[in-house]
Coordinates of N, CA and C in Angstrom, one line a residue:
X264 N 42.4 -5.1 -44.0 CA 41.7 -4.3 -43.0 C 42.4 -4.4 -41.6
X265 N 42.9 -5.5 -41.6 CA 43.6 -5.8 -39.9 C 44.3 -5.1 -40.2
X266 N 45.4 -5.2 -41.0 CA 47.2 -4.1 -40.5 C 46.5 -2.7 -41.4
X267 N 45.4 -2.0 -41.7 CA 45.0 -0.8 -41.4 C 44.8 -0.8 -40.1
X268 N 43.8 -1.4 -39.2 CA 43.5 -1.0 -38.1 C 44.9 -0.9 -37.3
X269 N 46.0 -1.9 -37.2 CA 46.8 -2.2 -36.6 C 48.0 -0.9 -36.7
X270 N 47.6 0.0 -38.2 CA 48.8 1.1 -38.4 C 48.0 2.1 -37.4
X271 N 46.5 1.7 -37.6 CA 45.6 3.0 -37.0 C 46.3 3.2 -35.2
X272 N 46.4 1.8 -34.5 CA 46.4 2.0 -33.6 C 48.2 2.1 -33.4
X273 N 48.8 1.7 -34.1 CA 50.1 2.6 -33.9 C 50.3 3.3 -33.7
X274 N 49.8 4.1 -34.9 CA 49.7 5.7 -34.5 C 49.0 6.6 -33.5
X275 N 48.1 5.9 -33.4 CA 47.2 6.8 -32.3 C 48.2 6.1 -30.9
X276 N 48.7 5.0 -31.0 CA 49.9 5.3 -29.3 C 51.2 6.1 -29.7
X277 N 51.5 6.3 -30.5 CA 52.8 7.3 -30.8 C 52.1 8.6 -30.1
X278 N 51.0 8.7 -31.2 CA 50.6 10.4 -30.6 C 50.3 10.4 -28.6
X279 N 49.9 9.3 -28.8 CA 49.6 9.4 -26.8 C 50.8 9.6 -26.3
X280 N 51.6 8.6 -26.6 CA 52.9 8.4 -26.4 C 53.4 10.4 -26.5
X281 N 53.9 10.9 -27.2 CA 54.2 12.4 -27.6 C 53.2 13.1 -26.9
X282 N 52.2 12.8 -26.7 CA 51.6 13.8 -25.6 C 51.6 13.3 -24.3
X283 N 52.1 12.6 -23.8 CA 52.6 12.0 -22.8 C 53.8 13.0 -22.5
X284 N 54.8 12.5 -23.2 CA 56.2 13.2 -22.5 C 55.6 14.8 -23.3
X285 N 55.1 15.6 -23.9 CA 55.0 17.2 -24.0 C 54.1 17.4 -22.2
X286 N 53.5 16.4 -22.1 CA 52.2 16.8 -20.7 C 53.5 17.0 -19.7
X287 N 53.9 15.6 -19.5 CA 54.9 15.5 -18.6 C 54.6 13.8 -17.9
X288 N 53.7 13.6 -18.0 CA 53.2 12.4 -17.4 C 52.6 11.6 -19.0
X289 N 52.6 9.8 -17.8 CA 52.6 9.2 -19.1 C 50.9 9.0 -18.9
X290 N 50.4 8.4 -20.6 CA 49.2 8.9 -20.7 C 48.7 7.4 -20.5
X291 N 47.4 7.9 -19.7 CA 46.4 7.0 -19.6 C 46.1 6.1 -20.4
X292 N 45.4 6.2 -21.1 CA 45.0 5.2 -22.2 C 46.0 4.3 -22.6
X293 N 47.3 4.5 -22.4 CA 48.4 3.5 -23.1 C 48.3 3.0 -21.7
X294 N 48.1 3.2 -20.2 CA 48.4 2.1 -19.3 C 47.1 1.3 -19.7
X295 N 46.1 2.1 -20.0 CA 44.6 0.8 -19.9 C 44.6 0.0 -21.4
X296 N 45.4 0.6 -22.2 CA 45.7 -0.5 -23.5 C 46.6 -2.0 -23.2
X297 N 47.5 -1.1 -22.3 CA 48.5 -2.0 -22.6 C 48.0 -3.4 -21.3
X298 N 46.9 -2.8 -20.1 CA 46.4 -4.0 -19.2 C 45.3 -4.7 -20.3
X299 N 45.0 -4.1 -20.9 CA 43.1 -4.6 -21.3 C 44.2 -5.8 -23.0
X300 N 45.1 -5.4 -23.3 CA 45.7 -6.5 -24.3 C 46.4 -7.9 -23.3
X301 N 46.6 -7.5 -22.4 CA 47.4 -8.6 -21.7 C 46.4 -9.0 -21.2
X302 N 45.5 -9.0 -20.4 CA 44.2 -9.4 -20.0 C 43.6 -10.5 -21.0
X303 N 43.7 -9.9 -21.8 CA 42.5 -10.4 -23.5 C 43.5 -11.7 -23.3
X304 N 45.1 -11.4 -23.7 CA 45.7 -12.5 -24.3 C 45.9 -13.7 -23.1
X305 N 45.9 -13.3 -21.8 CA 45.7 -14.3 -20.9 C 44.9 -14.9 -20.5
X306 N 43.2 -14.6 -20.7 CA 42.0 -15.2 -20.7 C 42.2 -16.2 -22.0
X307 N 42.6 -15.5 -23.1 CA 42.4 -16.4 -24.6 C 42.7 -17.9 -24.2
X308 N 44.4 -17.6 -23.3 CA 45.3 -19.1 -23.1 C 44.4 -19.7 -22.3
X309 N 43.4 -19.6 -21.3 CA 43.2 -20.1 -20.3 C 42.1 -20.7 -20.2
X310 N 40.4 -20.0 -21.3 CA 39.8 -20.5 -21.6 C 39.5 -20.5 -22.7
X311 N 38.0 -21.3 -23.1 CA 38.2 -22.0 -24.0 C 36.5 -21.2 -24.4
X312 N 36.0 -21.3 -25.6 CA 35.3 -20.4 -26.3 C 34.7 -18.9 -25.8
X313 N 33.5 -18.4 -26.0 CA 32.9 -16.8 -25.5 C 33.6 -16.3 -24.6
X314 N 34.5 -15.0 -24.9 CA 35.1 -14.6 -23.4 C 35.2 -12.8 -24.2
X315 N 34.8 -12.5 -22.6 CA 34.5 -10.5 -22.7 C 35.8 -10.2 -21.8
X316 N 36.1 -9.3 -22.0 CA 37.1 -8.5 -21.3 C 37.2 -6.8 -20.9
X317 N 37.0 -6.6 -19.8 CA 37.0 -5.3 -19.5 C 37.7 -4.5 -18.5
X318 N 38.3 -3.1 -19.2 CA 39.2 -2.8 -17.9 C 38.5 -1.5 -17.3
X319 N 38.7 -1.6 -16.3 CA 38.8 -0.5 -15.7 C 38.9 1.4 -15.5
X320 N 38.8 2.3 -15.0 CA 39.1 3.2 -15.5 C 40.2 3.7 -14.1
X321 N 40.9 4.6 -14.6 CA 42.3 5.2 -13.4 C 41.7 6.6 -13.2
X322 N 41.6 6.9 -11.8 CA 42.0 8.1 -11.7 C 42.5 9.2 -12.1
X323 N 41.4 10.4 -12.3 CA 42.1 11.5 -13.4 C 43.0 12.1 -13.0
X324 N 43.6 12.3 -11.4 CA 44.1 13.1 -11.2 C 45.6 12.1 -10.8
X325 N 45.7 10.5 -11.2 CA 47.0 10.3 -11.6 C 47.9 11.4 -12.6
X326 N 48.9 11.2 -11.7 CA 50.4 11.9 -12.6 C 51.4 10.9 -12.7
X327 N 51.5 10.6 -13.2 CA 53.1 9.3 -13.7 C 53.8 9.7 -14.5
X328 N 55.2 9.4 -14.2 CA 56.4 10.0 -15.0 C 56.2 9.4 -16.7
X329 N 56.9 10.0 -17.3 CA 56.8 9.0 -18.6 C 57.7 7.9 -19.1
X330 N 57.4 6.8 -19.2 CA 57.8 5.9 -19.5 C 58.6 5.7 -20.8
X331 N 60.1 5.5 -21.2 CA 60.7 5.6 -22.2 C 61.2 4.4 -22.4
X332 N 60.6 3.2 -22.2 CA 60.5 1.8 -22.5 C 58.8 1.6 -22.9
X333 N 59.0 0.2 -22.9 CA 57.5 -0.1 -23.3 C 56.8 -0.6 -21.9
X334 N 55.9 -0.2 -22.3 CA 55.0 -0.6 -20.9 C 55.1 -2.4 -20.3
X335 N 54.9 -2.9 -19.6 CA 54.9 -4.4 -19.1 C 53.4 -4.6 -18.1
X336 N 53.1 -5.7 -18.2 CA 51.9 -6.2 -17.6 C 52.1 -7.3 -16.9
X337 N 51.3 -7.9 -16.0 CA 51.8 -8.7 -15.1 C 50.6 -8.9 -14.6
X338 N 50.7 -10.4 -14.2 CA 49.3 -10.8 -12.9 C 49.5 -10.7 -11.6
X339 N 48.6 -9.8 -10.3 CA 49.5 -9.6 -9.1 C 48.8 -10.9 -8.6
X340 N 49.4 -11.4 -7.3 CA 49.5 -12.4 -6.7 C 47.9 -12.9 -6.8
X341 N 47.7 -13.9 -6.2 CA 45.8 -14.1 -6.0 C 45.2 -13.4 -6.9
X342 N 45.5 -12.7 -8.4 CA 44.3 -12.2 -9.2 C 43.9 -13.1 -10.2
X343 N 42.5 -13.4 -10.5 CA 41.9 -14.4 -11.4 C 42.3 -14.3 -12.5
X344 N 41.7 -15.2 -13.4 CA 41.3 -14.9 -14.5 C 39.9 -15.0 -15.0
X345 N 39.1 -14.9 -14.4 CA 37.5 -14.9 -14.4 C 37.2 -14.1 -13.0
X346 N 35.5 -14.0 -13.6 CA 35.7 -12.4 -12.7 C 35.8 -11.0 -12.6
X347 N 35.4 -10.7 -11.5 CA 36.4 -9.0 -11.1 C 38.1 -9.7 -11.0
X348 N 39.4 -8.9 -11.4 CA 40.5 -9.5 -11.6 C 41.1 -8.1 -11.1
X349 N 42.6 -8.0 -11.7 CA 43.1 -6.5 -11.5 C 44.2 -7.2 -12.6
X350 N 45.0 -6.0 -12.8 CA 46.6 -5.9 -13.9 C 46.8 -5.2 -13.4
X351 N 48.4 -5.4 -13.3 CA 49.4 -4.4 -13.1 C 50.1 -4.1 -13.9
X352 N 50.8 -3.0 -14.4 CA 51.0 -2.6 -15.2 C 52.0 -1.4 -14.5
X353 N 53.3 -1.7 -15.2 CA 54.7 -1.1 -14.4 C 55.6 -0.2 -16.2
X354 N 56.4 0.8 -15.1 CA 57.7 0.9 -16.6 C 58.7 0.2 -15.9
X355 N 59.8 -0.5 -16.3 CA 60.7 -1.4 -16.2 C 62.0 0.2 -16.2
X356 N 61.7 0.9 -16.7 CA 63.1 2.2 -16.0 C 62.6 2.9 -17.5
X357 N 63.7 3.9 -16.8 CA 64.2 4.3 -15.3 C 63.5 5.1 -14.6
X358 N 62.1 5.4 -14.9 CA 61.2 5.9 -14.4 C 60.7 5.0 -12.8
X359 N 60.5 3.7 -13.6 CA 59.9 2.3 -12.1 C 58.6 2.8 -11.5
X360 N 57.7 3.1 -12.0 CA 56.6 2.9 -11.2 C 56.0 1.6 -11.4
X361 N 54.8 1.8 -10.8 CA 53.4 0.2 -11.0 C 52.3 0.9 -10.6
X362 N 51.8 0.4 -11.3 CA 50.2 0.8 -10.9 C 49.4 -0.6 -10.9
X363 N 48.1 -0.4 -10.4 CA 47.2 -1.7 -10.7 C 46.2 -1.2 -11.2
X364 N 45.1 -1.8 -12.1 CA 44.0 -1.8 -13.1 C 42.9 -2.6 -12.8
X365 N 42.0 -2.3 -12.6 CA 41.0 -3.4 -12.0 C 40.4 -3.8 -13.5
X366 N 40.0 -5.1 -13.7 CA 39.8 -5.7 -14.7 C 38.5 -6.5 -14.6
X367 N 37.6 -7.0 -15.6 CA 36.3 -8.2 -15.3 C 36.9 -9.2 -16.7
X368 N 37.3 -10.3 -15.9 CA 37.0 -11.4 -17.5 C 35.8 -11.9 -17.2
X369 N 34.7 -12.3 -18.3 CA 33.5 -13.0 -18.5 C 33.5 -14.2 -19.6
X370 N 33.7 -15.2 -18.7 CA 33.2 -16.5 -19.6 C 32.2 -17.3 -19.9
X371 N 31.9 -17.3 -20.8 CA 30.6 -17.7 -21.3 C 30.5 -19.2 -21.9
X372 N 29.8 -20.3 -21.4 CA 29.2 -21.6 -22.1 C 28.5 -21.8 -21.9
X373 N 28.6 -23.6 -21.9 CA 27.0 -24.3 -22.2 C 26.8 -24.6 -21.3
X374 N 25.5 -24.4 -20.2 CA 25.1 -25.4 -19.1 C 23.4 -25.5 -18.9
X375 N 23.3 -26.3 -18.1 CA 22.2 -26.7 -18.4 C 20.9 -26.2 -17.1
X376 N 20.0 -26.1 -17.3 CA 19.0 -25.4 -16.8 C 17.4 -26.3 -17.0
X377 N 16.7 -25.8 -15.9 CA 15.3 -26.3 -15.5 C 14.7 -25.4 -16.4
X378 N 13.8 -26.0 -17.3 CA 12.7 -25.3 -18.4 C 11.9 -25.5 -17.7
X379 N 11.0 -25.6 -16.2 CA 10.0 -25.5 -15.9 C 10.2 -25.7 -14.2
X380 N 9.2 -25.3 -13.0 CA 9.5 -25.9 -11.9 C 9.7 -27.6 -11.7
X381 N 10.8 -27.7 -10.8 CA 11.1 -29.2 -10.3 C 10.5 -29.4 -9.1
X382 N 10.0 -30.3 -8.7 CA 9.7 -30.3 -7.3 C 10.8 -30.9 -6.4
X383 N 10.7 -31.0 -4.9 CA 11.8 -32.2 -3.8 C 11.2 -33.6 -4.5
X384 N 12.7 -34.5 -4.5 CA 12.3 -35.5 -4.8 C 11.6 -36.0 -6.0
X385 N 11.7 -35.2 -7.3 CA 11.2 -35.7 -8.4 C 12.1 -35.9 -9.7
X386 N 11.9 -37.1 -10.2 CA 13.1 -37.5 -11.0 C 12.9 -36.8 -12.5
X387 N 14.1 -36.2 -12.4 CA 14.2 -35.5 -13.5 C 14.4 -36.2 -15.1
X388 N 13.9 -35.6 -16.2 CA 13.5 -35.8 -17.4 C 13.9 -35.1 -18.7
X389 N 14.3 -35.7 -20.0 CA 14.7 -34.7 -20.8 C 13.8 -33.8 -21.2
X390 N 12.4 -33.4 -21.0 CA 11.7 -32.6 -21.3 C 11.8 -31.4 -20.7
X391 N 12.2 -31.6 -18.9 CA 12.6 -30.4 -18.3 C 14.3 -29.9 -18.0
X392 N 15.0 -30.3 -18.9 CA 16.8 -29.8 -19.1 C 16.2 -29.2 -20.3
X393 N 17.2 -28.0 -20.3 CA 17.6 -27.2 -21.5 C 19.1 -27.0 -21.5
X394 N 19.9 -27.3 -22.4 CA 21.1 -26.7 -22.7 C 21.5 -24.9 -23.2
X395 N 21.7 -24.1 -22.5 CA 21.8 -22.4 -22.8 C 23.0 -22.4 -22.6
X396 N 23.6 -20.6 -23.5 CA 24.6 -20.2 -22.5 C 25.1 -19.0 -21.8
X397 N 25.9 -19.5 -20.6 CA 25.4 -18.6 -19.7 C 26.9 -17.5 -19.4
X398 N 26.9 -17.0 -18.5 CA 28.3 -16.6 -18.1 C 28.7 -17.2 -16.9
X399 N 30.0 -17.9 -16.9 CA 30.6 -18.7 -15.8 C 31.1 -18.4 -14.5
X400 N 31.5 -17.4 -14.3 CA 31.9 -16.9 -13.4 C 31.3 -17.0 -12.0
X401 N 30.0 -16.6 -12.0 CA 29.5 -16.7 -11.0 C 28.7 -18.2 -10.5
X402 N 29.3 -19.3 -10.7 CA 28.3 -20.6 -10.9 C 29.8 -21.2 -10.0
X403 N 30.1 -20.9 -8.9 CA 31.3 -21.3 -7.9 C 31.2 -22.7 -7.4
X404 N 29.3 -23.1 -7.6 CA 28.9 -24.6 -7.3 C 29.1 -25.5 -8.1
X405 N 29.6 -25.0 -9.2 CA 29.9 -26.0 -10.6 C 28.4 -25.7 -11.6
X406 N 28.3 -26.6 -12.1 CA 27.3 -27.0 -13.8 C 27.2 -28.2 -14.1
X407 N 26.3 -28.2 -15.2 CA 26.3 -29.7 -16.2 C 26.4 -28.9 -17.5
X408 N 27.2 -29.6 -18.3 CA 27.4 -28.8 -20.0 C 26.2 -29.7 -20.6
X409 N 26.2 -30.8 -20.4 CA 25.0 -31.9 -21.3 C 23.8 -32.5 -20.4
X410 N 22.9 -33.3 -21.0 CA 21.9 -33.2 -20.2 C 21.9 -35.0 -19.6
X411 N 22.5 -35.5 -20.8 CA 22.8 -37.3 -20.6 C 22.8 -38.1 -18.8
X412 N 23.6 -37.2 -18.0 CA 24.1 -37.7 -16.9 C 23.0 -37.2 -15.8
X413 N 22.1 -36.5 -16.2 CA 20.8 -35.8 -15.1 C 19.8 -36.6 -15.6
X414 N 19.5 -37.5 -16.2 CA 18.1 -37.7 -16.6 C 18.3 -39.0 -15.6
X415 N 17.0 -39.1 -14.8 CA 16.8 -40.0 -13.9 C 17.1 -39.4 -12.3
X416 N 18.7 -38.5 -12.2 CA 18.5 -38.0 -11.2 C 17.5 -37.5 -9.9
X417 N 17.5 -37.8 -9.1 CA 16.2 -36.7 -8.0 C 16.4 -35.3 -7.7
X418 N 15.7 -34.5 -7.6 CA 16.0 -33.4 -7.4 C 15.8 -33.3 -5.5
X419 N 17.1 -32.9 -5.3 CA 17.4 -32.8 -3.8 C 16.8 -31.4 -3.0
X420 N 16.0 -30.7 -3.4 CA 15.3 -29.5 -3.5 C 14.3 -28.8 -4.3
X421 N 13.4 -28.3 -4.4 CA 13.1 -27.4 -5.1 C 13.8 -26.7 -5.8
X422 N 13.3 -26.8 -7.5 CA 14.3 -26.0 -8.4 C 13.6 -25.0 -9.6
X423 N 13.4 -23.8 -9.0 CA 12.5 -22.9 -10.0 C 13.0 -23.0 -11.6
X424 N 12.2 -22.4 -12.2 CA 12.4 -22.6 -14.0 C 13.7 -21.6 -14.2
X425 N 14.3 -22.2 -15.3 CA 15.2 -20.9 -15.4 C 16.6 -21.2 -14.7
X426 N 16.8 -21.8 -13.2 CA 17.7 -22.3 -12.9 C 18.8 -22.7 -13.0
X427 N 19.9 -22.6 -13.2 CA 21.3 -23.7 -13.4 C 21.2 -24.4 -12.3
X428 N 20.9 -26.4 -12.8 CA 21.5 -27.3 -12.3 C 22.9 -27.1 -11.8
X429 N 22.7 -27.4 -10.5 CA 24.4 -27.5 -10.3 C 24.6 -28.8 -9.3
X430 N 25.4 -29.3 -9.0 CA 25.6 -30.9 -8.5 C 24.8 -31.1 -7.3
X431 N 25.1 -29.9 -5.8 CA 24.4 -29.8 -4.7 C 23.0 -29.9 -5.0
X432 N 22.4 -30.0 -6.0 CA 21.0 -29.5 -6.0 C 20.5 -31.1 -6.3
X433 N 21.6 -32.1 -6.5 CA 20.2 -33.2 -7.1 C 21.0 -34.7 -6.0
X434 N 20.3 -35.4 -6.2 CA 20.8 -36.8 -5.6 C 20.9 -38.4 -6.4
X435 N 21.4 -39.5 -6.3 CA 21.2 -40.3 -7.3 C 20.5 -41.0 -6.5
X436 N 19.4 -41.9 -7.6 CA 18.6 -42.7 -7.3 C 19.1 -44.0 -6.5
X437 N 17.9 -44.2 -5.7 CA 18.5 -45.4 -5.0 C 17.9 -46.9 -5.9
X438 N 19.1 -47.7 -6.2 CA 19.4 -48.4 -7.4 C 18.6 -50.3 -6.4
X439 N 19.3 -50.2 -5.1 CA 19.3 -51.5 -4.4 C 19.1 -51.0 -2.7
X440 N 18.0 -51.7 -2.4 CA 17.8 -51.6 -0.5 C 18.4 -52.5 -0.1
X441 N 18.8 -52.6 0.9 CA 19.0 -53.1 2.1 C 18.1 -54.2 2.2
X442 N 18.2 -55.9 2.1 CA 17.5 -57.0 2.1 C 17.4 -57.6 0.8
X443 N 17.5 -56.9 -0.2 CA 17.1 -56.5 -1.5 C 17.7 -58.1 -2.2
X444 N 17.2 -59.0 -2.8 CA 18.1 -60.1 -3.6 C 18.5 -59.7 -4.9
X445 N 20.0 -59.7 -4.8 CA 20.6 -58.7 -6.2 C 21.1 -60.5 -7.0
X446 N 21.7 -59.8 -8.0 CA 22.7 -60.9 -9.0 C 24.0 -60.1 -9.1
X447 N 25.3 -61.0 -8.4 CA 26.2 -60.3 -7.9 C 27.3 -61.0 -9.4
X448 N 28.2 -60.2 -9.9 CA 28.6 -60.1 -11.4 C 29.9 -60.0 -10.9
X449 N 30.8 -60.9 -11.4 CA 32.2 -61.4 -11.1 C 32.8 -61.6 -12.5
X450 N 34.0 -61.8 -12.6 CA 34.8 -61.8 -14.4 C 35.1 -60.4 -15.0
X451 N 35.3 -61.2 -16.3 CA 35.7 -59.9 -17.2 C 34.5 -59.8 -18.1
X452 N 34.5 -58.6 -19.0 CA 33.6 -58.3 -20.3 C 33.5 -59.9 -21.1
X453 N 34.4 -60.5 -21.3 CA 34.3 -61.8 -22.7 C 33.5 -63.0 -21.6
X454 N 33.6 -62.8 -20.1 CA 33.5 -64.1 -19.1 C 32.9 -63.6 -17.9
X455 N 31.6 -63.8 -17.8 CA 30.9 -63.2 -16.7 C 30.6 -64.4 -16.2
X456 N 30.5 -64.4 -14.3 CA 29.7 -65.3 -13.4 C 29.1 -64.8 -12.8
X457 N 27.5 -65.6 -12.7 CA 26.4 -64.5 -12.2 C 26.0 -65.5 -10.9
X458 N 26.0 -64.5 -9.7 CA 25.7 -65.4 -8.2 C 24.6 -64.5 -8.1
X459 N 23.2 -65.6 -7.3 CA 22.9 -64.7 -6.3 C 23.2 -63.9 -4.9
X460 N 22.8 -62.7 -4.1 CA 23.0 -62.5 -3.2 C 21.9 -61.5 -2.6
X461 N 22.5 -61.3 -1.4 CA 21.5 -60.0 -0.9 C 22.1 -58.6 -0.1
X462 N 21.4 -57.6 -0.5 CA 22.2 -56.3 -0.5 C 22.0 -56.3 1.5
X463 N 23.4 -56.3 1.8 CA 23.4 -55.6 3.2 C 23.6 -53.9 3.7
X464 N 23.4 -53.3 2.6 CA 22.9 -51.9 2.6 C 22.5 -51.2 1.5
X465 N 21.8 -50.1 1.7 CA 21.2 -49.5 0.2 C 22.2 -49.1 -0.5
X466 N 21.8 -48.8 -1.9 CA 22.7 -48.5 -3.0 C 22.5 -47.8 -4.0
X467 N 23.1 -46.7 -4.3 CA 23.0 -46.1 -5.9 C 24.0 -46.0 -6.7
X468 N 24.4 -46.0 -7.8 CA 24.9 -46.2 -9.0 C 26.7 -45.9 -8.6
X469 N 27.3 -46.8 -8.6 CA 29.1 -46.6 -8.9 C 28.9 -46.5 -7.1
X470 N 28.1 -46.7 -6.3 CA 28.6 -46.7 -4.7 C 28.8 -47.9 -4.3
X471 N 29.9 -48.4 -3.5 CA 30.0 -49.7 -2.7 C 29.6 -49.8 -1.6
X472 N 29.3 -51.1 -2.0 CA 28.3 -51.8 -0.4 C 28.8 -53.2 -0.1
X473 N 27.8 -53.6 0.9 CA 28.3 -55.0 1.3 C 27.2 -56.2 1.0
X474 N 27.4 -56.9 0.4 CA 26.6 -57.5 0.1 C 26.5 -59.7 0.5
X475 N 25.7 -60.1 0.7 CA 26.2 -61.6 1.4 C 25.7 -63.1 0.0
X476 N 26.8 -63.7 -0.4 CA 26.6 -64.6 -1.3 C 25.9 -65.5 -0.8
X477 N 24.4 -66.4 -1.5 CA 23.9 -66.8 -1.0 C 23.9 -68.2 -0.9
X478 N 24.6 -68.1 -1.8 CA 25.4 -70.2 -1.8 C 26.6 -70.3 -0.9
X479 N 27.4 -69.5 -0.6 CA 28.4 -69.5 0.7 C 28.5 -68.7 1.7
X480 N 27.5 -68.2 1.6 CA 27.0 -67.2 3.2 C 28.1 -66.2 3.1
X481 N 29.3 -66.1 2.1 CA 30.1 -65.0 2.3 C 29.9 -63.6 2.1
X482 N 30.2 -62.5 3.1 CA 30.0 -61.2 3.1 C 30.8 -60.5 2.4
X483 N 30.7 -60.4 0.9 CA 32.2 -59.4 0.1 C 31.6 -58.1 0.1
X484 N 32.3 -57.4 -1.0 CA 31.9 -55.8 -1.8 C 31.8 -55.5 -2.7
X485 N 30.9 -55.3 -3.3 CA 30.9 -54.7 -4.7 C 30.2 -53.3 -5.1
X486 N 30.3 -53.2 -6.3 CA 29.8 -51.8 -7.0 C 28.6 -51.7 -7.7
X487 N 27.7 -51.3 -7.3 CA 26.5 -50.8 -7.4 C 26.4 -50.6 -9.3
X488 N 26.3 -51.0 -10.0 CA 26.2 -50.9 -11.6 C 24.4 -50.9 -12.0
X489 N 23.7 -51.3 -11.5 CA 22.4 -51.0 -12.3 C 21.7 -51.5 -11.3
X490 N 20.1 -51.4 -11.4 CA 19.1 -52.0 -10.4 C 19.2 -53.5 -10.4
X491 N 19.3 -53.8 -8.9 CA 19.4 -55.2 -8.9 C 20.5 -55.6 -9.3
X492 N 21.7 -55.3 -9.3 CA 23.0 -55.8 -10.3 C 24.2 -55.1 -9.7
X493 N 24.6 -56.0 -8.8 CA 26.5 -55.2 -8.0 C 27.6 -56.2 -8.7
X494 N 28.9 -55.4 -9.1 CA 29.7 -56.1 -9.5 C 31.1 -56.1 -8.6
X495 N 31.6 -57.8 -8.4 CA 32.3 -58.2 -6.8 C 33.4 -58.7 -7.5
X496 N 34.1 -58.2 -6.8 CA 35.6 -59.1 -7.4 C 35.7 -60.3 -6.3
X497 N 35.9 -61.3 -6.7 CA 36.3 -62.3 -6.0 C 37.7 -63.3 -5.8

């Protein structure tokens, strides 16, 4: 069925092609074939599952010589590949024109979204993430693909139902205050030393602070790893 379809569409650009040079000008449809294939094959490389491709239409009252090479495609300077985009699409001789093609690629995955209102300041839960999918293009704030790394989060805003979480929208929990008596974690995985200390500024998860040992009054730094728990190299 493919190399049917594939003689089908040979033939039907021969015949464009032949009514092209009888017209006098080269035919439409073989410039928006030959952008909307290059298009397809340069979104394919670039991303990675659901992707739509659509071209454009040209002006009816173009006239272009005919092209007695094969057509060529090309990306002009600053055009995406997601998005509104454009192709160009030139004959290489001895005719030499270019034209450009306005184009949309649409990519589509998984991200994650509020199944109900969030309120400011409320810690988010797996009951209210949903994993959908969406089209990417327009989400310029980023995404979450899974739900693992938002649960516990705060929501730094109000977040209606329906929503795409996106990073600006949430904050991480504050883990250690300021006064706070932590257990400060020195060594390796096989060889841990556990000191007390106390947090000399607040803390959330993977942030450094300064923190003072309380058997040697010394002021080091460490990394914020769980509630009550900074890890200090010493």
């Amino acid at each position: 069925m493919k190399r049917l379809c594939r003689i089908l569409l040979i033939g039907l650009g021969l015949g464009q092609a032949a009514g092209a040079v009888a017209a006098g000008f080269q035919s439409h449809q073989s410039i928006l074939d030959t952008a909307q294939r290059f298009l397809a094959d340069q979104a394919a490389a670039t991303h990675s599952g659901k992707i739509e491709v659509s071209i454009g239409n040209l002006d009816q009252r173009l006239r272009l010589k005919p092209c007695d090479q094969p057509l060529e495609a090309f990306m002009p300077t600053g055009a995406r590949l997601n998005g509104n985009t454009s192709v160009g699409v030139r004959c290489p001789g001895p005719a030499e024109w270019k034209i450009y093609v306005s184009g949309s690629i649409d990519v589509f995955g998984q991200v994650v979204v509020a199944t109900e209102p969030v309120l400011r300041g409320e810690s988010l839960g797996e009951a209210q993430l949903r994993v959908v999918e969406r089209e990417l293009s327009g989400l310029s704030y980023g995404y979450f693909e899974g739900t693992d790394k938002l649960q516990g989060m705060l929501a730094g805003r109000a977040i209606p139902a329906g929503t795409v979480i996106t990073p600006n929208m949430l904050t991480a929990p504050r883990l250690i205050n300021r006064g706070d008596r932590v257990t400060l974690l020195t060594g390796s995985d096989r060889f841990q030393v556990r000191m007390r200390g106390e947090a000399m500024s607040d803390g959330t998860r993977g942030e450094r602070i300064r923190v003072k040992a309380l058997n040697s009054k010394r002021v080091i730094e460490g990394w914020v790893v769980s509630r009550g728990v900074v890890k200090v190299t010493l």
